[in-house]
Amino acid sequence: MAVELDVFVGNTTIMDEEVYQLWLDGYTVNDAVKVRMEGGVMDECEASADVLQSDTMDQYRTFQMCERLLHSPAKLANQLLFQIPPHRQAMLIERYYAFDDAFVREVLGKKLSKGTKKDLDDIGAKTGVTLKSCRRQFDNFKRVFKVVEELKGPLVENIRHHFLLSDKLARDYAAIVFFANNRFETGKRKLQYLTFQDFAFCAGQLINSWTVGALDNQVEDMDVDLDKEFLQELKELKILISDKDLLDQHKSLVCTALRGKTKAFNEMEANFKNLSRGLVNIAAKLTNTKDVRDFFIDLVEKFIEPCRSDRWTAGDMRLYLTHYTNSAHILDTFKHQVVWDRYMGVIKSCIFKMYHD
Amino acid sequence: MPGKLKAKIVAGRHLPVMDRASDLTDAFVEVKFGNTTFKTDVCPKSLNPQWNSEWFKFEVDDEDLQDEPLQITVLDHDTYSANDAIGKVYIDIDPLLYSEAASVISGWFPIYDTIHGIRGEINILVKVELFNDLNRFRQSSCGVKFFCTTAIPRCYRAAMVHGFVEELVVNEDPEYQWIDRIRTPRASNEARQRLISLMSGELQRKIGLKVLEMGGNAVVGYLQCFDLEGESGLVVRAIGTACTLDKLSSGSAPNTNTHIHPNTAPASNACNSPSKDGKEPVFGEDLPLSSGPPTPFRALPTSSSSPPPFSPCKPCSRQSSSSDTDLSLTPKTGMGSGGSAGKEAGPLKTLLRQQTQTALEQREFPFFTLTSFPAGFLVHVGGVVSARSVKLLDRIHNPDEPETRDAWWEEIRQEIKSHAKALGCHAVVGYSESTSICEEVCILSASGTAAILNPRYMREGCLDIGSTDHRFEEPSPPSCGFCHIPYDEFNMPFPAQLTYCYHCRRQKVPDVLFTTIDLPPEASVTGKGCLIQARLCRLKKKAQGEVNATAISNLLPFMEYELHTQLMNKLKLRSMNALFCLHIQISVGENMLLGLASATGVYLTALPAPGGIQIAGKTPGDLSNEHHILTIQKRINDTIAKNKELYQINPPELTEETVGSPIPEPRQRHRLLRSHSESSDELSELDLSHGKKDAFVLEIDDTDALEDIHSLLTDASPPTGFYSCNTEIMPGIFNWTSGVQMFTSVRVLRLSNANLTNQGLNKTFTDLCENLLKSFYFKLRSMIPCCLCHLKFTVAVPEEELIQVTVTAVAMTFDKDQSQEKLTEKPTTKGSTETEEQLQFPLELSTDLSTNMQTSNKISGTVSLLTPAAKLYQNQLIMVHSAGVPESTTVSPRAASVDYGSFADRCSTWLELLKMKAHTIRRGSVKTISSLDRSSPLPEGRSRSLRSNRSFGGSSVPVVKMTPVSFLPGTRIIKYLGIINMFFIRETTSLREEGGISGFLHSFIAEVFAMVRAHVAALGGNAVVSYSMKECVLMENPNKNQAQCLINVSGDAVICVRETDQEPPSVANIGQTCCSSADGAT
């Protein structure tokens, strides 16, 4: 006596948000039923395990049928197959494109290729995210990447418009696309302490200030590629460390400003040249793609780690970087103020974000 | 050249990729009507092509316009090979042919392919220019409106109800033609879809012609069905009720009429009670009758061009058999009174009968497919009449002469008619027909409710009865009048226990009433109703041909009896006394028969309270057994008590005094006590009272009976916050809010060989139905408090070990707080109190009359009390009649047929007389005032829920609501756009890839919904009412990875606006102009 067929179709498509989440999380029907039973839905309507099983199956089927539409969310609004109220549509899309920070952290900056996809089971095992869910998230990244790759205009806007996502989620996707495109190294052990949100913030900074789109907003790939001219100009900053006088002058200006304002003053003074060399060298090397990839690791190794070993507080960091940036303006032989500001503006906010345990 | 059809192809979107190389499609469109085809240009390399074609014009006969669908095919152009079809859209242009319905079809339609399902959408514009045709002998019937709704549609008034129309057309099924062996499945499916579309168009046209001949302008309660007879062909048949409908001007609000009413009170009787306030605006429109000229007058001018008033719907009568011969056809009516010829017990009744009889006797079949009626239309209801017959199918040799099938139905209808006669009724309402086919065996079933109708709505004699004879005709109040027995109480067609009406105290009512109609709006109900189902499986041996047919016909009476007993038991268990919308389906499979009876049980205030259920053991000596019985008895009593509470059944009789009752009531004292008694003293006393018991006795003599009782008690009541019924709306709930969720659910169970016993099967089947209901409750829990309305279960045995149950229903939300508030204030329904108000006057007026009546009744009352009846065996007695019928079985050598009688659907229980004092009625009328005051909070609740609805707007796809009920709560239908009648086939050869059989069907049903919605939206509508899925035939072959499914759906496309909203002026104008132009046309 087996149920051979069991379907339930409503004129308005019935979707349970809880079951949707379980489906997104990659639970099998049986596991989902278990979770729901533990959740206590059964008591709600004197339901039995059979009822729950049948309901879960139905919903899973509905979601599977909807999945095709969710791949191009704009279709969901003008398809005729499912009658779904707009606010439910928005929920479906938002949740479908939501991702686990733990998972995205693993693939951030990796090439969204078949090779990476093969490693998803390892990532799944490591992060505790089911393989199914990993695949969905990975495919979402890839899909968004593919679509916006060929579009003109601001990246975040494009994502939001094309995938009907909330502003927050669109920004996160922009970060993912940006990282994937520039292949930033994020997997090194030293970077493990950084969360996806740290990176996403940095990506936002980079997109806003360092890409082509920061100047001209009608270029293709404007928000995805870094501004090559700007990177070239960054080489000019080398003068800050190669010119001995300039370096000393800069140091004394910064030290004067900092004296007595922080406990870590001595360490700052002692490390100034090292730190400055670190930051300027990063800038100077950014013309190399390889060094662009190592941008974050360089920031950590050359700047954050020394400061951390000297036990700077976040306040110290803020104070130091502010004066370090501003003092350069006073240097009369230093002519590259605009480039310096564009560079340091991003560096400053990235380091602020990244300077934590 | 009476019509010009114009079509324009605008654009496509979401097309599938047809060219793998470019990932694009070069689409073009073929537009075909009849034998003419046009093509658009190819729109190269686009998945969202813009054709923006010219207007393709077809000049055609209106006959073709009615029969043919517009066929639109989207193809992918291929330079080197044949063009690939992407999919098709069939557009039924019938809605464009009524002058007042839609004027244009415009919108996005899903492109449908029978193999791949929906593949993108296409935007189409269709218009029709009709030229006036003065040809009297025309074959078309353009302009006749069709409604699936089994009531007078909401924005119309019935000027006249003409009666029954039927037609059937037959053809060979393309699936079984030789050519099918060489063509692709797609071609075969499309041939079938097209053929059925053509056949239903033809059928509709032919029915329309009959309606025109009768002088009507519309068909209400149009029910079209397909019989897929396999090798022997394809039958499309339809029945309906011809009416003359007048469109109500949109300005006239129903409420204004209620104010006129008090003036007309002296003349008020059953015919002009007001409807429930605002809920059914149409029925309220009867009222101007008494103040203005009577309806018939008004109706006459419009139909003056049509044949003389006495035309007895000739087109229907293929065989000219008079009603007298009908009686002689049926031997078993000997037991009944033989219609009006019985003893003249109630002179008034006879008078009435004579009058209406003249009106109806002219018709061959005084049948009405309607299930709800204008107030006062129904005078009395006799009970359910049904007939079944088993036939062997043979090939239809000549499609143009569908005589065999016609004759079969003719036979059944005659049977039904004679049953109705036996019940003293001249008409059958809530009439429907169905078939169940397995291989070459076919069970034809028909059922309805025998009734006496108010002749005012018939053409003949309406004038005099309508005005002069009012008072004599029917002194009973409308809220209980329909319960009063139509048959002669001294010569009852079946044993039944009669009592005086608990409402008016003047006429006899039966103890239990079964009907196939909806609860009349004026009926007074105590508490709430609930869905009651009887389920049954019977194994049978596999056999062929006649042997098989005989085996089935032998089983049928037993099944029907058992279903009946189950229904009765369940009704008692819920402490209710009437069933509405009773629908009994018997499905035949190769090795079993399935029976499913669904109905909505209610407690009619006018009927006596049902007794409890008494358990009796056969072996009184056995102590353990005795104990066992006591436990069961206790469980039953507990269940009854629980149900009473659950359904809020607390009839007023509890407080009522016996002193001073005009009717002697010797046995009242035990009533309440006994139904709950367990002591043996009481039992013995029961036996002493010459077999007079109030309780229904179940005897436990074997395990079977025990099982029955267990199954009786296993029916779970719906969880808190839920109600369920198969009527349009739940009796006892009034404050519907706008939340509506229509759904279809299908479940197929594969039986394992192990439990192929009747017992095991019964349990399996019962569990299947119960689990389905549980699933619904669970799925719809977010809508609580809500009611599942119009639950329609359909069972089938698609293969040897499969049971398929298909359910379509709608969940409607209501405002709980208000309902409770109402309940605490008055236990009876609003309908009742309202009608009571108007009742009062005629009651007082006719005191003289009623005293006379009471004296006569007194005598009859005592007589009926003395009537000895073998309570327990009554069912069996009835059975003897019906089982005896198969003598008429051996009809033709080829077609073994079995007819067996209606059971008149009542089993008797012993209930005592009870009376109601006049002051109770008055109390009711006082309450009416408060109920009127209370009408104000209603709109609040509605607007609240509507507000929540508002957020649904703004989608680029228009929202189309669907409901099997004839209205949408919180809204007003302002326009009917035409009938939706669609037939789809879907087939797959990659079943696994589509998610198995469930995935396949799930997407197909979703696709069907989508196509219905798209068609309605294109007509300019925003809802489908009276939606039903009439056919869902599923065949699978998992080994071959194949499946095929056929679905037929129908409904009425409408435009509705929120009740609180003022109609948009533009629409109102259109409505008016349409209305006037329609008048001009007729």
Short mmCIF file of C-alpha atoms in Angstrom, two decimals, chain B residues 838-1057:
data_model
loop_
_atom_site.label_atom_id
_atom_site.label_comp_id
_atom_site.label_asym_id
_atom_site.label_seq_id
_atom_site.Cartn_x
_atom_site.Cartn_y
_atom_site.Cartn_z
CA GLN B 838 -41.93 38.51 7.65
CA LEU B 839 -43.44 35.31 8.72
CA GLN B 840 -45.18 36.69 11.64
CA PHE B 841 -47.83 38.53 9.80
CA PRO B 842 -49.11 35.76 7.57
CA LEU B 843 -49.12 33.50 10.55
CA GLU B 844 -51.47 35.70 12.46
CA LEU B 845 -53.58 36.33 9.46
CA SER B 846 -54.27 32.75 8.90
CA THR B 847 -55.20 31.70 12.37
CA ASP B 848 -58.57 30.39 11.37
CA LEU B 849 -57.09 28.38 8.68
CA SER B 850 -54.42 26.95 10.87
CA THR B 851 -56.81 25.87 13.60
CA ASN B 852 -58.67 23.90 11.06
CA MET B 853 -55.53 22.42 9.92
CA GLN B 854 -54.41 21.62 13.35
CA THR B 855 -57.45 19.59 14.08
CA SER B 856 -56.93 17.54 11.07
CA ASN B 857 -53.30 17.28 11.85
CA LYS B 858 -54.05 16.12 15.31
CA ILE B 859 -55.67 13.08 13.93
CA SER B 860 -52.98 12.34 11.52
CA GLY B 861 -50.42 12.95 14.20
CA THR B 862 -51.81 10.22 16.35
CA VAL B 863 -52.06 7.96 13.44
CA SER B 864 -48.46 8.32 12.68
CA LEU B 865 -47.60 7.70 16.25
CA LEU B 866 -49.33 4.42 16.16
CA THR B 867 -47.67 3.38 13.01
CA PRO B 868 -45.74 0.30 13.87
CA ALA B 869 -42.43 0.16 12.25
CA ALA B 870 -39.66 -2.30 12.44
CA LYS B 871 -37.13 0.32 13.20
CA LEU B 872 -34.14 -1.84 12.68
CA TYR B 873 -35.25 -3.40 9.52
CA GLN B 874 -36.40 -0.36 7.80
CA ASN B 875 -33.27 -0.08 5.84
CA GLN B 876 -33.57 -3.63 4.82
CA LEU B 877 -37.13 -3.07 3.86
CA ILE B 878 -36.13 -0.41 1.51
CA MET B 879 -33.46 -2.65 0.28
CA VAL B 880 -35.91 -5.27 -0.63
CA HIS B 881 -37.52 -2.86 -2.96
CA SER B 882 -34.38 -1.86 -4.58
CA ALA B 883 -32.85 -5.26 -4.68
CA GLY B 884 -35.98 -6.46 -6.28
CA VAL B 885 -35.56 -4.07 -9.12
CA PRO B 886 -32.93 -5.87 -11.12
CA GLU B 887 -35.73 -7.82 -12.65
CA SER B 888 -35.86 -5.05 -15.17
CA THR B 889 -32.25 -5.78 -15.77
CA THR B 890 -32.20 -8.18 -18.62
CA VAL B 891 -33.00 -5.66 -21.25
CA SER B 892 -31.07 -6.31 -24.36
CA PRO B 893 -28.78 -9.22 -25.02
CA ARG B 894 -25.83 -6.95 -25.63
CA ALA B 895 -26.42 -4.34 -23.03
CA ALA B 896 -27.08 -5.72 -19.63
CA SER B 897 -28.62 -2.99 -17.65
CA VAL B 898 -29.54 -2.69 -14.07
CA ASP B 899 -31.84 -0.15 -12.67
CA TYR B 900 -32.67 0.01 -9.11
CA GLY B 901 -34.73 2.30 -7.17
CA SER B 902 -34.05 5.35 -5.27
CA PHE B 903 -34.08 4.77 -1.63
CA ALA B 904 -35.66 8.09 -1.25
CA ASP B 905 -32.67 8.43 0.92
CA ARG B 906 -34.05 8.23 4.29
CA CYS B 907 -33.90 5.75 7.03
CA SER B 908 -36.27 6.20 9.81
CA THR B 909 -35.47 6.73 13.33
CA TRP B 910 -37.97 7.11 16.06
CA LEU B 911 -38.39 10.58 17.13
CA GLU B 912 -41.14 12.13 18.98
CA LEU B 913 -43.31 15.03 18.26
CA LEU B 914 -42.25 18.28 19.57
CA LYS B 915 -43.86 21.59 19.25
CA MET B 916 -42.77 25.09 19.37
CA LYS B 917 -44.67 27.81 21.04
CA ALA B 918 -45.73 30.90 19.28
CA HIS B 919 -43.61 33.05 21.50
CA THR B 920 -40.46 31.41 20.31
CA ILE B 921 -41.21 32.65 16.90
CA ARG B 922 -41.83 36.10 18.18
CA ARG B 923 -38.64 36.01 20.08
CA GLY B 924 -36.98 35.25 16.85
CA SER B 925 -38.47 38.28 15.26
CA VAL B 926 -37.24 40.52 18.01
CA LYS B 927 -33.79 39.23 17.43
CA THR B 928 -34.02 40.13 13.84
CA ILE B 929 -33.79 43.75 14.69
CA SER B 930 -30.61 43.27 16.58
CA SER B 931 -29.21 41.29 13.71
CA LEU B 932 -29.92 44.16 11.41
CA ASP B 933 -28.06 46.47 13.70
CA ARG B 934 -25.21 44.16 13.68
CA SER B 935 -24.74 44.30 9.99
CA SER B 936 -22.48 47.27 10.35
CA PRO B 937 -19.34 45.52 11.64
CA LEU B 938 -19.29 43.34 8.58
CA PRO B 939 -17.78 45.76 6.10
CA GLU B 940 -15.07 46.53 8.62
CA GLY B 941 -13.88 43.00 8.66
CA ARG B 942 -13.96 42.89 4.94
CA SER B 943 -12.09 46.03 4.38
CA ARG B 944 -9.47 44.90 6.82
CA SER B 945 -8.76 41.78 4.93
CA LEU B 946 -8.98 43.57 1.66
CA ARG B 947 -6.33 45.92 2.76
CA SER B 948 -4.02 43.03 3.27
CA ASN B 949 -4.96 41.98 -0.20
CA ARG B 950 -3.94 45.21 -1.69
CA SER B 951 -0.28 44.44 -1.38
CA PHE B 952 -0.83 41.71 -3.91
CA GLY B 953 -1.33 44.28 -6.60
CA GLY B 954 1.37 45.81 -8.70
CA SER B 955 2.44 42.55 -10.23
CA SER B 956 2.87 42.62 -13.95
CA VAL B 957 0.68 39.53 -14.26
CA PRO B 958 -2.93 40.25 -13.37
CA VAL B 959 -4.15 38.27 -10.39
CA VAL B 960 -6.98 35.91 -11.23
CA LYS B 961 -8.81 34.29 -8.39
CA MET B 962 -10.45 30.95 -8.85
CA THR B 963 -13.15 29.32 -6.82
CA PRO B 964 -15.52 26.40 -7.21
CA VAL B 965 -18.13 28.48 -5.41
CA SER B 966 -20.41 30.81 -7.35
CA PHE B 967 -19.14 33.98 -5.71
CA LEU B 968 -16.08 35.51 -4.10
CA PRO B 969 -16.58 36.72 -0.56
CA GLY B 970 -16.27 40.42 -0.07
CA THR B 971 -16.77 41.12 -3.75
CA ARG B 972 -19.60 41.72 -6.11
CA ILE B 973 -19.70 40.22 -9.57
CA ILE B 974 -20.48 42.95 -12.02
CA LYS B 975 -20.12 41.04 -15.23
CA TYR B 976 -20.09 37.49 -16.52
CA LEU B 977 -17.66 37.22 -19.41
CA GLY B 978 -18.51 33.77 -20.63
CA ILE B 979 -17.92 30.17 -19.96
CA ILE B 980 -14.45 28.67 -19.68
CA ASN B 981 -14.36 25.11 -20.88
CA MET B 982 -10.93 23.75 -21.56
CA PHE B 983 -9.52 20.38 -22.33
CA PHE B 984 -5.84 19.55 -22.19
CA ILE B 985 -3.70 16.54 -22.77
CA ARG B 986 -0.19 16.23 -21.50
CA GLU B 987 2.15 13.42 -22.25
CA THR B 988 5.71 12.67 -21.37
CA THR B 989 8.30 10.18 -22.41
CA SER B 990 10.73 11.28 -19.75
CA LEU B 991 8.75 10.66 -16.61
CA ARG B 992 11.74 10.23 -14.31
CA GLU B 993 13.35 13.41 -15.50
CA GLU B 994 10.20 15.35 -14.77
CA GLY B 995 10.19 14.27 -11.16
CA GLY B 996 8.20 11.08 -11.50
CA ILE B 997 4.48 10.85 -11.82
CA SER B 998 3.90 13.36 -9.03
CA GLY B 999 6.18 15.90 -10.61
CA PHE B 1000 4.52 15.35 -13.96
CA LEU B 1001 1.01 15.86 -12.65
CA HIS B 1002 1.99 18.69 -10.35
CA SER B 1003 3.34 20.73 -13.22
CA PHE B 1004 0.43 19.81 -15.45
CA ILE B 1005 -2.16 20.98 -12.96
CA ALA B 1006 -0.20 24.17 -12.40
CA GLU B 1007 -0.11 24.64 -16.17
CA VAL B 1008 -3.84 24.13 -16.47
CA PHE B 1009 -4.45 26.73 -13.77
CA ALA B 1010 -2.12 29.08 -15.56
CA MET B 1011 -3.93 28.64 -18.85
CA VAL B 1012 -7.32 29.19 -17.27
CA ARG B 1013 -6.06 32.34 -15.56
CA ALA B 1014 -4.53 33.62 -18.78
CA HIS B 1015 -7.76 33.14 -20.71
CA VAL B 1016 -9.79 34.86 -18.06
CA ALA B 1017 -7.37 37.75 -17.87
CA ALA B 1018 -7.43 38.07 -21.65
CA LEU B 1019 -11.20 38.37 -21.51
CA GLY B 1020 -10.74 41.22 -19.08
CA GLY B 1021 -11.82 39.19 -16.07
CA ASN B 1022 -10.26 38.89 -12.67
CA ALA B 1023 -11.86 35.73 -11.36
CA VAL B 1024 -13.31 32.36 -12.23
CA VAL B 1025 -16.34 31.26 -10.27
CA SER B 1026 -18.03 27.86 -10.27
CA TYR B 1027 -14.73 26.40 -11.34
CA SER B 1028 -14.54 22.65 -11.51
CA MET B 1029 -12.14 20.01 -12.69
CA LYS B 1030 -14.45 17.55 -14.31
CA GLU B 1031 -11.96 15.09 -15.56
CA CYS B 1032 -8.48 14.13 -14.52
CA VAL B 1033 -7.53 10.91 -16.22
CA LEU B 1034 -4.03 9.75 -15.55
CA MET B 1035 -2.24 6.87 -17.20
CA GLU B 1036 1.31 5.90 -16.50
CA ASN B 1037 3.82 3.36 -17.60
CA PRO B 1038 6.86 3.78 -15.38
CA ASN B 1039 8.70 0.96 -17.11
CA LYS B 1040 8.58 2.85 -20.36
CA ASN B 1041 9.17 6.12 -18.53
CA GLN B 1042 5.90 7.41 -19.94
CA ALA B 1043 2.75 9.01 -18.65
CA GLN B 1044 -0.29 10.71 -20.09
CA CYS B 1045 -2.91 12.84 -18.44
CA LEU B 1046 -6.15 14.43 -19.60
CA ILE B 1047 -7.73 17.28 -17.74
CA ASN B 1048 -11.01 19.03 -18.38
CA VAL B 1049 -11.89 22.15 -16.45
CA SER B 1050 -14.72 24.62 -16.63
CA GLY B 1051 -16.01 27.70 -14.92
CA ASP B 1052 -17.44 31.17 -15.42
CA ALA B 1053 -15.09 34.05 -16.13
CA VAL B 1054 -16.24 37.15 -14.28
CA ILE B 1055 -15.28 40.65 -13.33
CA CYS B 1056 -15.82 41.33 -9.70
CA VAL B 1057 -15.26 44.41 -7.62
#
